[in-house]
């Protein structure tokens, strides 16, 4: 179990890759995206994030271009465990190369909340402003398809701890397809 959270001043996008399978030929269109959230006790109001869909750069494996040209801003009610987003009206056909679903934190005042914790090394209290929502994830054996956009470019997700050097985290996102 893992969570993805944003920190004010460090905007980022986390993605999950969805590989194509021939069985999707019968239901080639995206109908619904389900995203699992961590019900944080820190933020007390409704928040927003941007849902994105990216093609894959087949030479690098990185996310490439937005598949959906419209900005899809999603409102999350406080204490939601998951959110279901109907995307059928956009007629997004499942690309044969696969694609990424991206979750982008929005650095807007209504999404900010404060967190105070002790630094494990210095034992000093640290206060940070985080960006809601907090997305659930899963820890998995090394997966080269989890990418984050941070500091102006795409990076493969990596744990900083050497304990998890052979692992990665994957956002808890699922899809429903239709014809």
mmCIF file of C-alpha atoms in Angstrom:
data_model
loop_
_atom_site.group_PDB
_atom_site.id
_atom_site.type_symbol
_atom_site.label_atom_id
_atom_site.label_comp_id
_atom_site.label_asym_id
_atom_site.label_seq_id
_atom_site.Cartn_x
_atom_site.Cartn_y
_atom_site.Cartn_z
ATOM 1 C CA UNK A 1 0.000 0.000 0.000
ATOM 2 C CA UNK A 2 1.272 3.429 -0.940
ATOM 3 C CA UNK A 3 -0.088 6.945 -1.433
ATOM 4 C CA UNK A 4 0.758 9.700 -3.894
ATOM 5 C CA UNK A 5 0.528 13.220 -2.466
ATOM 6 C CA UNK A 6 1.476 16.602 -3.860
ATOM 7 C CA UNK A 7 3.600 19.256 -2.131
ATOM 8 C CA UNK A 8 3.089 22.973 -2.749
ATOM 9 C CA UNK A 9 5.855 24.370 -4.939
ATOM 10 C CA UNK A 10 6.533 20.993 -6.590
ATOM 11 C CA UNK A 11 3.763 20.461 -9.138
ATOM 12 C CA UNK A 12 3.718 17.016 -10.664
ATOM 13 C CA UNK A 13 1.728 14.435 -12.590
ATOM 14 C CA UNK A 14 1.782 10.699 -11.882
ATOM 15 C CA UNK A 15 0.785 8.192 -14.585
ATOM 16 C CA UNK A 16 -0.214 4.576 -14.962
ATOM 17 C CA UNK A 17 0.335 2.741 -18.244
ATOM 18 C CA UNK A 18 -2.436 0.600 -19.720
ATOM 19 C CA UNK A 19 -1.196 -1.993 -22.187
ATOM 20 C CA UNK A 20 -3.394 -2.969 -25.133
ATOM 21 C CA UNK A 21 -4.860 -6.470 -25.399
ATOM 22 C CA UNK A 22 -6.608 -7.908 -28.497
ATOM 23 C CA UNK A 23 -9.678 -8.737 -26.394
ATOM 24 C CA UNK A 24 -10.321 -4.967 -26.229
ATOM 25 C CA UNK A 25 -11.247 -5.041 -29.947
ATOM 26 C CA UNK A 26 -14.837 -5.892 -28.914
ATOM 27 C CA UNK A 27 -15.021 -2.918 -26.505
ATOM 28 C CA UNK A 28 -12.548 -0.377 -27.883
ATOM 29 C CA UNK A 29 -13.802 2.816 -26.175
ATOM 30 C CA UNK A 30 -13.094 4.161 -22.709
ATOM 31 C CA UNK A 31 -16.303 4.402 -20.721
ATOM 32 C CA UNK A 32 -15.184 5.056 -17.151
ATOM 33 C CA UNK A 33 -12.054 5.713 -15.118
ATOM 34 C CA UNK A 34 -12.034 4.717 -11.448
ATOM 35 C CA UNK A 35 -9.447 6.310 -9.160
ATOM 36 C CA UNK A 36 -8.931 5.221 -5.558
ATOM 37 C CA UNK A 37 -8.297 7.964 -3.017
ATOM 38 C CA UNK A 38 -6.909 8.136 0.472
ATOM 39 C CA UNK A 39 -9.465 9.768 2.749
ATOM 40 C CA UNK A 40 -7.101 12.232 4.352
ATOM 41 C CA UNK A 41 -7.991 13.687 7.720
ATOM 42 C CA UNK A 42 -5.965 16.766 6.811
ATOM 43 C CA UNK A 43 -8.107 18.301 4.108
ATOM 44 C CA UNK A 44 -11.670 19.116 5.061
ATOM 45 C CA UNK A 45 -13.185 20.383 1.831
ATOM 46 C CA UNK A 46 -13.889 19.359 -1.723
ATOM 47 C CA UNK A 47 -10.802 19.436 -3.945
ATOM 48 C CA UNK A 48 -9.941 19.238 -7.656
ATOM 49 C CA UNK A 49 -7.374 17.561 -9.905
ATOM 50 C CA UNK A 50 -6.865 17.210 -13.648
ATOM 51 C CA UNK A 51 -7.337 13.842 -15.362
ATOM 52 C CA UNK A 52 -5.135 13.343 -18.426
ATOM 53 C CA UNK A 53 -4.631 10.713 -21.114
ATOM 54 C CA UNK A 54 -1.272 10.410 -22.893
ATOM 55 C CA UNK A 55 0.005 8.517 -25.898
ATOM 56 C CA UNK A 56 3.286 6.643 -25.483
ATOM 57 C CA UNK A 57 6.588 7.581 -27.069
ATOM 58 C CA UNK A 58 7.457 4.114 -28.351
ATOM 59 C CA UNK A 59 11.185 4.846 -28.535
ATOM 60 C CA UNK A 60 11.544 5.992 -24.895
ATOM 61 C CA UNK A 61 8.457 4.496 -23.196
ATOM 62 C CA UNK A 62 7.579 7.916 -21.768
ATOM 63 C CA UNK A 63 4.215 9.657 -21.966
ATOM 64 C CA UNK A 64 4.119 11.821 -25.088
ATOM 65 C CA UNK A 65 1.052 13.814 -26.177
ATOM 66 C CA UNK A 66 -2.312 14.508 -24.610
ATOM 67 C CA UNK A 67 -4.937 12.296 -26.259
ATOM 68 C CA UNK A 68 -7.751 14.500 -24.970
ATOM 69 C CA UNK A 69 -7.408 18.136 -25.991
ATOM 70 C CA UNK A 70 -9.935 19.416 -23.438
ATOM 71 C CA UNK A 71 -8.927 20.062 -19.829
ATOM 72 C CA UNK A 72 -10.775 17.531 -17.708
ATOM 73 C CA UNK A 73 -10.951 18.996 -14.181
ATOM 74 C CA UNK A 74 -12.391 16.546 -11.649
ATOM 75 C CA UNK A 75 -14.065 17.597 -8.388
ATOM 76 C CA UNK A 76 -13.619 15.258 -5.433
ATOM 77 C CA UNK A 77 -16.011 15.410 -2.499
ATOM 78 C CA UNK A 78 -14.345 15.316 0.902
ATOM 79 C CA UNK A 79 -13.944 11.847 2.422
ATOM 80 C CA UNK A 80 -14.340 10.076 -0.952
ATOM 81 C CA UNK A 81 -12.695 6.637 -1.113
ATOM 82 C CA UNK A 82 -12.891 6.462 -4.877
ATOM 83 C CA UNK A 83 -14.203 8.467 -7.752
ATOM 84 C CA UNK A 84 -15.794 7.200 -10.957
ATOM 85 C CA UNK A 85 -15.401 9.449 -13.975
ATOM 86 C CA UNK A 86 -17.608 8.938 -17.015
ATOM 87 C CA UNK A 87 -15.468 9.619 -20.094
ATOM 88 C CA UNK A 88 -17.751 7.997 -22.712
ATOM 89 C CA UNK A 89 -18.721 11.348 -24.270
ATOM 90 C CA UNK A 90 -15.107 11.924 -25.363
ATOM 91 C CA UNK A 91 -15.064 8.845 -27.668
ATOM 92 C CA UNK A 92 -11.535 7.874 -26.651
ATOM 93 C CA UNK A 93 -10.554 4.739 -28.541
ATOM 94 C CA UNK A 94 -8.058 2.451 -26.805
ATOM 95 C CA UNK A 95 -4.771 2.939 -28.699
ATOM 96 C CA UNK A 96 -3.107 -0.247 -29.978
ATOM 97 C CA UNK A 97 0.209 0.976 -28.503
ATOM 98 C CA UNK A 98 -1.398 1.402 -25.079
ATOM 99 C CA UNK A 99 -1.657 4.708 -23.232
ATOM 100 C CA UNK A 100 -1.132 6.453 -19.906
ATOM 101 C CA UNK A 101 -3.726 7.830 -17.513
ATOM 102 C CA UNK A 102 -2.300 10.833 -15.675
ATOM 103 C CA UNK A 103 -3.312 12.443 -12.391
ATOM 104 C CA UNK A 104 -2.253 16.083 -12.116
ATOM 105 C CA UNK A 105 -2.322 17.993 -8.853
ATOM 106 C CA UNK A 106 -3.658 21.534 -9.178
ATOM 107 C CA UNK A 107 -1.774 24.148 -7.210
ATOM 108 C CA UNK A 108 -4.831 26.161 -6.197
ATOM 109 C CA UNK A 109 -5.630 27.526 -2.701
ATOM 110 C CA UNK A 110 -8.662 25.264 -2.163
ATOM 111 C CA UNK A 111 -6.395 22.194 -2.560
ATOM 112 C CA UNK A 112 -3.767 23.251 0.021
ATOM 113 C CA UNK A 113 -3.549 21.715 3.497
ATOM 114 C CA UNK A 114 -0.886 21.798 6.212
ATOM 115 C CA UNK A 115 1.015 18.783 7.555
ATOM 116 C CA UNK A 116 3.428 18.798 10.501
ATOM 117 C CA UNK A 117 5.841 15.922 11.126
ATOM 118 C CA UNK A 118 9.203 15.153 12.751
ATOM 119 C CA UNK A 119 12.250 14.766 10.550
ATOM 120 C CA UNK A 120 13.583 11.245 11.176
ATOM 121 C CA UNK A 121 17.220 12.420 11.194
ATOM 122 C CA UNK A 122 17.147 15.825 12.887
ATOM 123 C CA UNK A 123 14.046 15.169 15.059
ATOM 124 C CA UNK A 124 12.924 18.730 14.278
ATOM 125 C CA UNK A 125 9.300 19.505 13.491
ATOM 126 C CA UNK A 126 8.705 20.300 9.837
ATOM 127 C CA UNK A 127 5.601 21.985 8.499
ATOM 128 C CA UNK A 128 4.710 21.531 4.830
ATOM 129 C CA UNK A 129 1.871 22.635 2.631
ATOM 130 C CA UNK A 130 0.554 19.687 0.647
ATOM 131 C CA UNK A 131 -1.804 19.583 -2.333
ATOM 132 C CA UNK A 132 -4.944 17.440 -2.237
ATOM 133 C CA UNK A 133 -6.191 14.945 -3.192
ATOM 134 C CA UNK A 134 -4.108 12.005 -1.999
ATOM 135 C CA UNK A 135 -4.235 9.076 -4.447
ATOM 136 C CA UNK A 136 -3.872 5.434 -3.396
ATOM 137 C CA UNK A 137 -1.291 3.255 -5.010
ATOM 138 C CA UNK A 138 0.197 -0.199 -4.896
ATOM 139 C CA UNK A 139 3.810 -1.187 -4.386
ATOM 140 C CA UNK A 140 5.034 -3.510 -7.113
ATOM 141 C CA UNK A 141 8.219 -5.118 -8.341
ATOM 142 C CA UNK A 142 10.118 -2.793 -10.686
ATOM 143 C CA UNK A 143 7.752 -1.496 -13.354
ATOM 144 C CA UNK A 144 9.209 0.764 -16.010
ATOM 145 C CA UNK A 145 5.800 2.130 -16.951
ATOM 146 C CA UNK A 146 5.173 4.400 -13.939
ATOM 147 C CA UNK A 147 6.247 7.881 -14.967
ATOM 148 C CA UNK A 148 6.007 11.212 -13.179
ATOM 149 C CA UNK A 149 6.254 14.691 -14.645
ATOM 150 C CA UNK A 150 8.234 16.938 -12.317
ATOM 151 C CA UNK A 151 10.679 19.804 -12.685
ATOM 152 C CA UNK A 152 9.729 20.206 -16.342
ATOM 153 C CA UNK A 153 10.366 16.665 -17.600
ATOM 154 C CA UNK A 154 9.324 13.016 -17.367
ATOM 155 C CA UNK A 155 11.113 10.669 -14.924
ATOM 156 C CA UNK A 156 10.560 7.035 -14.046
ATOM 157 C CA UNK A 157 9.133 6.728 -10.557
ATOM 158 C CA UNK A 158 11.749 5.565 -8.041
ATOM 159 C CA UNK A 159 11.699 5.170 -4.277
ATOM 160 C CA UNK A 160 14.393 7.166 -2.508
ATOM 161 C CA UNK A 161 14.850 4.446 0.123
ATOM 162 C CA UNK A 162 17.363 1.712 -0.735
ATOM 163 C CA UNK A 163 15.006 -0.737 1.000
ATOM 164 C CA UNK A 164 12.632 -0.428 -1.977
ATOM 165 C CA UNK A 165 15.285 -0.117 -4.708
ATOM 166 C CA UNK A 166 13.763 -2.983 -6.755
ATOM 167 C CA UNK A 167 10.201 -1.704 -6.362
ATOM 168 C CA UNK A 168 7.984 1.025 -7.727
ATOM 169 C CA UNK A 169 4.505 2.320 -6.982
ATOM 170 C CA UNK A 170 1.541 2.275 -9.321
ATOM 171 C CA UNK A 171 -1.504 4.568 -8.925
ATOM 172 C CA UNK A 172 -4.701 2.638 -8.129
ATOM 173 C CA UNK A 173 -6.606 3.356 -11.358
ATOM 174 C CA UNK A 174 -8.912 1.036 -13.278
ATOM 175 C CA UNK A 175 -10.840 1.350 -16.540
ATOM 176 C CA UNK A 176 -14.196 0.254 -17.889
ATOM 177 C CA UNK A 177 -14.487 -0.175 -21.661
ATOM 178 C CA UNK A 178 -17.523 -0.171 -23.976
ATOM 179 C CA UNK A 179 -18.402 -0.541 -27.626
#
